[in-house]
Coordinates of C-alpha atoms in Angstrom, one line a residue:
M9 CA 161.1 8.1 104.5
K10 CA 163.2 5.2 106.3
R11 CA 163.7 5.2 109.7
I12 CA 164.0 3.0 112.8
T13 CA 160.7 2.1 115.0
V14 CA 161.0 2.2 118.8
A15 CA 157.9 0.4 121.1
V16 CA 157.7 1.3 124.4
A17 CA 156.0 -1.3 126.6
S18 CA 155.0 0.2 130.1
P19 CA 152.1 -0.4 132.7
S20 CA 151.2 3.3 134.0
D21 CA 153.6 4.3 136.6
V22 CA 155.7 5.3 134.9
P23 CA 155.0 8.1 132.5
N24 CA 158.1 9.9 132.9
E25 CA 160.0 7.3 131.9
R26 CA 157.7 6.8 128.6
E27 CA 157.9 10.8 128.1
A28 CA 161.3 10.0 128.4
V29 CA 162.0 7.4 125.4
G30 CA 160.8 10.4 123.2
R31 CA 163.8 12.9 124.0
V32 CA 165.9 10.3 123.9
C33 CA 164.9 9.5 119.8
Q34 CA 165.1 12.9 119.3
K35 CA 168.8 13.7 120.8
W36 CA 169.7 10.7 118.8
N37 CA 168.4 11.6 115.7
V38 CA 169.9 15.4 115.8
D39 CA 173.7 13.5 116.9
N40 CA 172.9 11.1 114.3
H41 CA 171.4 13.1 111.5
E42 CA 173.1 11.3 108.8
L43 CA 171.1 7.7 109.9
P44 CA 167.2 7.2 109.7
P45 CA 165.7 8.9 112.6
L46 CA 165.0 6.8 115.9
V47 CA 160.8 6.5 116.0
Q48 CA 158.8 6.4 119.4
Q49 CA 155.4 4.3 119.2
M50 CA 153.3 4.0 122.3
W51 CA 149.8 2.2 122.4
E52 CA 148.0 5.8 122.8
Y53 CA 148.7 6.9 119.3
A54 CA 147.1 3.4 118.2
T55 CA 144.5 3.7 115.6
P56 CA 141.1 2.8 117.1
E57 CA 139.8 -0.4 116.0
L58 CA 137.2 -3.3 116.3
G59 CA 137.4 -6.8 116.3
G60 CA 140.1 -8.1 119.1
H61 CA 141.2 -8.3 121.9
P62 CA 143.0 -4.4 122.6
Q63 CA 145.8 -6.1 123.1
T64 CA 145.8 -8.5 119.8
I65 CA 144.7 -5.1 118.2
L66 CA 147.9 -3.2 119.3
N67 CA 150.6 -6.1 119.1
K68 CA 149.2 -5.9 115.6
Q69 CA 149.5 -1.9 115.4
I70 CA 152.3 -1.5 117.6
I71 CA 154.8 -4.5 117.9
A72 CA 154.2 -5.7 114.6
R73 CA 155.4 -2.8 113.1
S74 CA 158.6 -1.3 115.3
D75 CA 162.0 -2.7 115.3
L76 CA 162.8 -1.9 118.6
L77 CA 161.1 -2.5 122.1
V78 CA 162.0 -0.5 125.1
A79 CA 160.0 -1.9 128.3
V80 CA 160.1 -0.5 131.6
L81 CA 158.9 -1.5 134.9
H82 CA 158.4 0.1 138.3
S83 CA 155.8 -0.5 140.9
K84 CA 153.7 -3.0 139.2
L85 CA 153.2 -5.8 136.3
G86 CA 149.9 -4.4 134.2
T87 CA 146.5 -5.4 133.2
P88 CA 146.4 -9.6 132.8
T89 CA 145.2 -10.5 128.9
P90 CA 144.5 -14.1 127.8
N91 CA 147.4 -14.7 126.6
A92 CA 149.8 -13.6 129.3
S93 CA 149.9 -12.6 132.7
S94 CA 149.5 -8.5 131.9
G95 CA 149.8 -6.6 128.3
T96 CA 153.1 -5.6 128.6
V97 CA 154.7 -8.9 129.5
E98 CA 152.3 -10.0 126.8
E99 CA 154.1 -7.3 124.1
I100 CA 157.8 -8.1 125.3
E101 CA 157.2 -11.9 124.6
E102 CA 155.6 -10.7 121.6
F103 CA 158.9 -9.5 120.4
I104 CA 161.1 -11.5 121.7
A105 CA 159.1 -14.4 119.3
T106 CA 158.7 -12.3 116.3
K107 CA 161.4 -10.2 116.2
G108 CA 164.1 -11.6 118.3
A109 CA 164.8 -10.6 122.1
G110 CA 168.3 -9.4 121.2
R111 CA 165.7 -6.2 120.2
V112 CA 164.7 -6.0 123.7
L113 CA 165.3 -3.6 126.0
L114 CA 163.9 -4.3 129.8
Y115 CA 164.9 -1.6 132.3
F116 CA 163.0 -2.0 136.2
C117 CA 163.0 1.3 138.0
K118 CA 163.9 1.3 141.9
R119 CA 162.3 3.8 143.3
P120 CA 160.6 3.8 146.1
L121 CA 157.4 2.1 146.1
P122 CA 154.0 4.4 146.2
N123 CA 152.0 3.9 149.6
D124 CA 149.4 2.2 147.7
I125 CA 151.2 -0.1 146.5
D126 CA 149.0 -3.6 146.0
P127 CA 151.3 -6.7 147.8
A128 CA 149.9 -9.0 145.5
E129 CA 150.3 -7.0 141.9
L130 CA 153.7 -6.7 143.6
M131 CA 154.8 -10.3 144.1
R132 CA 153.7 -10.4 140.4
L133 CA 156.0 -8.3 139.2
N134 CA 158.8 -9.7 141.7
A135 CA 158.3 -13.6 139.9
F136 CA 158.5 -12.0 136.3
K137 CA 161.7 -10.0 137.3
K138 CA 163.1 -13.2 138.5
S139 CA 161.9 -14.9 135.5
M140 CA 163.9 -12.3 133.1
Q141 CA 167.6 -13.0 135.5
S142 CA 168.1 -16.3 133.8
K143 CA 167.0 -15.3 129.7
G144 CA 169.7 -12.0 129.5
L145 CA 170.6 -9.1 131.2
F146 CA 168.4 -6.5 132.3
K147 CA 168.8 -2.7 133.4
E148 CA 167.6 -0.9 137.0
F149 CA 167.5 2.3 137.8
T150 CA 166.4 5.1 140.2
T151 CA 166.0 8.7 138.3
T152 CA 164.6 9.1 135.2
S153 CA 167.7 11.8 134.6
E154 CA 169.5 8.2 134.9
F155 CA 167.0 5.9 132.9
E156 CA 167.2 8.8 129.6
G157 CA 171.7 8.6 129.8
E158 CA 171.6 5.0 129.9
L159 CA 169.4 4.8 126.8
Y160 CA 170.6 6.9 125.0
R161 CA 173.9 4.5 124.9
H162 CA 172.0 1.6 124.6
L163 CA 169.9 2.4 121.5
D164 CA 172.6 3.9 119.9
V165 CA 174.2 0.5 120.3
K166 CA 171.1 -1.1 118.5
A167 CA 170.4 0.7 116.3
H168 CA 174.2 1.0 114.7
E169 CA 173.6 -3.2 114.8
L170 CA 170.3 -3.3 113.4
L171 CA 171.8 -1.0 110.7
E172 CA 174.9 -3.6 110.5
N173 CA 172.1 -6.9 110.0
R174 CA 173.3 -8.1 113.3
L175 CA 170.0 -8.7 114.7
P176 CA 168.8 -10.6 112.4
L177 CA 164.7 -12.0 112.5
P178 CA 163.9 -15.0 114.3
I179 CA 163.6 -18.0 112.3
K180 CA 159.9 -19.7 112.9
P181 CA 160.3 -23.4 112.6
A182 CA 158.3 -25.4 109.5
E183 CA 154.4 -25.8 110.3
K184 CA 153.3 -29.4 109.8
K185 CA 150.6 -29.5 107.2
P186 CA 147.4 -31.2 107.5
E187 CA 147.7 -35.3 106.8
R188 CA 145.4 -35.3 104.1
E189 CA 147.8 -32.9 102.2
D190 CA 150.6 -34.7 103.5
K191 CA 149.4 -37.7 101.1
K192 CA 149.6 -34.9 98.2
L193 CA 153.4 -34.4 98.8
P194 CA 155.8 -35.4 95.8
A195 CA 157.7 -39.0 96.9
D196 CA 160.9 -36.5 97.1
K197 CA 161.4 -35.7 100.7
R198 CA 163.2 -33.2 99.5
L199 CA 160.3 -31.0 98.7
H200 CA 158.2 -31.7 101.8
K201 CA 159.3 -29.0 103.4
L202 CA 161.1 -25.1 102.3
I203 CA 164.7 -24.9 101.8
E204 CA 165.7 -23.0 105.3
F205 CA 168.1 -20.2 103.4
G206 CA 168.6 -17.7 106.6
S207 CA 167.2 -15.0 108.2
D208 CA 169.6 -12.0 106.7
L209 CA 170.5 -11.2 103.1
E210 CA 174.0 -12.0 103.8
T211 CA 173.6 -16.2 104.4
I212 CA 170.5 -16.4 102.3
A213 CA 172.9 -15.4 99.0
N214 CA 175.9 -17.1 100.8
R215 CA 173.6 -20.0 100.9
F216 CA 172.1 -20.2 97.8
Q217 CA 175.1 -19.9 95.9
T218 CA 176.4 -22.7 97.5
R219 CA 173.6 -24.7 96.4
M220 CA 173.8 -23.1 92.7
D221 CA 177.7 -24.0 92.7
E222 CA 177.0 -27.6 94.2
F223 CA 174.1 -28.4 91.1
N224 CA 175.9 -26.4 88.5
A225 CA 178.6 -29.1 89.2
I226 CA 175.6 -31.6 88.1
D227 CA 177.4 -33.4 84.4
G228 CA 173.6 -32.4 82.8
C229 CA 170.5 -34.7 83.1
T230 CA 167.1 -34.9 81.9
N231 CA 165.5 -36.3 84.8
D232 CA 162.0 -34.3 85.9
K233 CA 163.0 -34.5 89.9
F234 CA 165.7 -32.5 89.3
Y235 CA 163.9 -29.3 87.7
A236 CA 161.0 -30.0 90.5
L237 CA 164.2 -29.6 93.0
G238 CA 165.2 -26.2 90.9
G239 CA 162.1 -25.0 91.7
H240 CA 161.7 -26.0 95.6
V241 CA 165.1 -23.9 95.6
Y242 CA 164.4 -20.6 94.4
T243 CA 161.0 -20.9 95.8
S244 CA 162.7 -21.0 98.8
V245 CA 165.0 -18.1 98.2
A246 CA 162.8 -16.0 97.7
T247 CA 160.5 -17.4 100.6
C248 CA 163.6 -16.1 102.8
L249 CA 163.3 -13.4 100.8
D250 CA 160.2 -12.0 100.8
R251 CA 160.3 -12.7 105.1
Y252 CA 163.5 -10.3 105.4
L253 CA 161.4 -7.2 103.4
T254 CA 158.8 -8.2 105.9
H255 CA 160.2 -8.1 109.2
G256 CA 164.0 -6.7 108.6
A257 CA 164.6 -4.3 105.8
G258 CA 164.0 -1.2 107.6
H259 CA 167.5 0.2 107.0
L260 CA 167.7 -0.4 103.7
E261 CA 167.2 2.3 100.6
P262 CA 163.6 2.2 98.7
Q263 CA 165.3 1.6 95.3
D264 CA 167.4 -1.6 96.7
V265 CA 163.9 -2.5 98.4
K266 CA 163.2 -3.0 94.7
V267 CA 165.6 -4.5 93.0
L268 CA 165.3 -7.8 96.0
E269 CA 161.6 -7.8 95.2
N270 CA 162.1 -7.9 91.9
I271 CA 164.7 -11.1 92.4
S272 CA 162.5 -12.5 94.8
S273 CA 159.8 -12.1 91.8
N274 CA 161.9 -13.5 89.4
L275 CA 162.8 -16.6 91.2
K276 CA 158.7 -17.6 92.5
H277 CA 158.2 -17.1 88.1
L278 CA 161.6 -19.4 87.5
A279 CA 159.6 -22.3 89.7
A280 CA 156.5 -21.7 88.4
N281 CA 157.4 -21.9 84.7
Y282 CA 159.9 -23.7 84.1
E283 CA 160.4 -24.5 80.1
N284 CA 160.7 -28.2 78.7
P285 CA 162.1 -30.4 81.3
S286 CA 164.1 -32.7 78.2
N287 CA 166.2 -30.3 78.4
D288 CA 169.8 -30.5 79.6
F289 CA 169.0 -29.5 83.7
R290 CA 171.9 -26.9 83.6
D291 CA 170.0 -24.9 81.1
Y292 CA 168.0 -23.8 83.8
W293 CA 169.7 -23.2 86.1
K294 CA 171.4 -20.3 84.5
E295 CA 169.0 -18.0 85.0
G296 CA 169.0 -19.2 88.7
T297 CA 173.0 -19.0 88.8
K298 CA 171.8 -15.0 87.9
A299 CA 169.4 -14.4 89.9
A300 CA 172.0 -15.6 92.7
R301 CA 175.0 -13.8 91.2
D302 CA 172.6 -10.3 91.6
L303 CA 171.9 -10.5 94.8
K304 CA 175.0 -11.4 95.9
S305 CA 176.1 -7.9 93.6
Q306 CA 173.3 -5.6 95.4
I307 CA 174.4 -6.8 98.7
A308 CA 177.2 -5.7 98.0
H309 CA 176.0 -2.5 96.3
I310 CA 174.5 -2.3 99.5
Q311 CA 177.5 -2.9 102.0
R312 CA 180.1 -0.4 99.9
R313 CA 177.3 2.9 100.9
S314 CA 177.2 1.7 104.4
G315 CA 181.0 2.0 105.0
R316 CA 181.2 -2.2 105.5
L317 CA 183.3 -2.8 102.7

């Protein structure tokens, strides 16, 4: 079943708010029963696993598999990790890096502080809060019921943005290859790194179609480099599709995912198995043009079903 997974990040001093996230998800699911359900995900649900730092394992099991993040802080920042000032901070930073800042909902509680508050811990918390003021908007609240009401409205906005593909995943910068591999790169510099076609389906499809139109305008040629460039384009589009299917396709129907996977697989096959380069270059692009049309047609089908067209 399709679902929207909502991760919860917080130290141990806001148990009521952590429970409230579950109630908000349940209420939203009842009010929006025709849409994919919101499912709360917390560290308490993690599967026991050895072989790494606990926070690294939590990042893999929860953060990497979630669509939205709700982070709540009150009187402390939490236990430091090898990579951040606390586990909660690392989860926020990891989510921003891999899923995008637009998928993070950050809240600070203004209730009176407990009598046994650690002054040093409070300083760390205040420093983090101040750093967040220049990075976006967060929400302050006093009571759990106030938090619950605000969170319902905010999750409703984010859920619809996610379902409408308005929260694309960030584009990761291309990794530089080791020098020994650079020496093996093709002479044509256009083939040294994959082409970035985008992080959402519409952008990928539109840029792919534009590239196909450009090459279809070529008045025939038999130069092998044009075949290599064609294969490079196919590989790049397939890579962008695979990235989207891995991280941003939680709202899609299973049959839509299958069609997109088939288009990606076909492009990879074309890139690896183009036939006799002595033929007219345009013949090689006929299959690519068909793949571009299939991709745009499938996106239109998805949009019509979701009411966007």
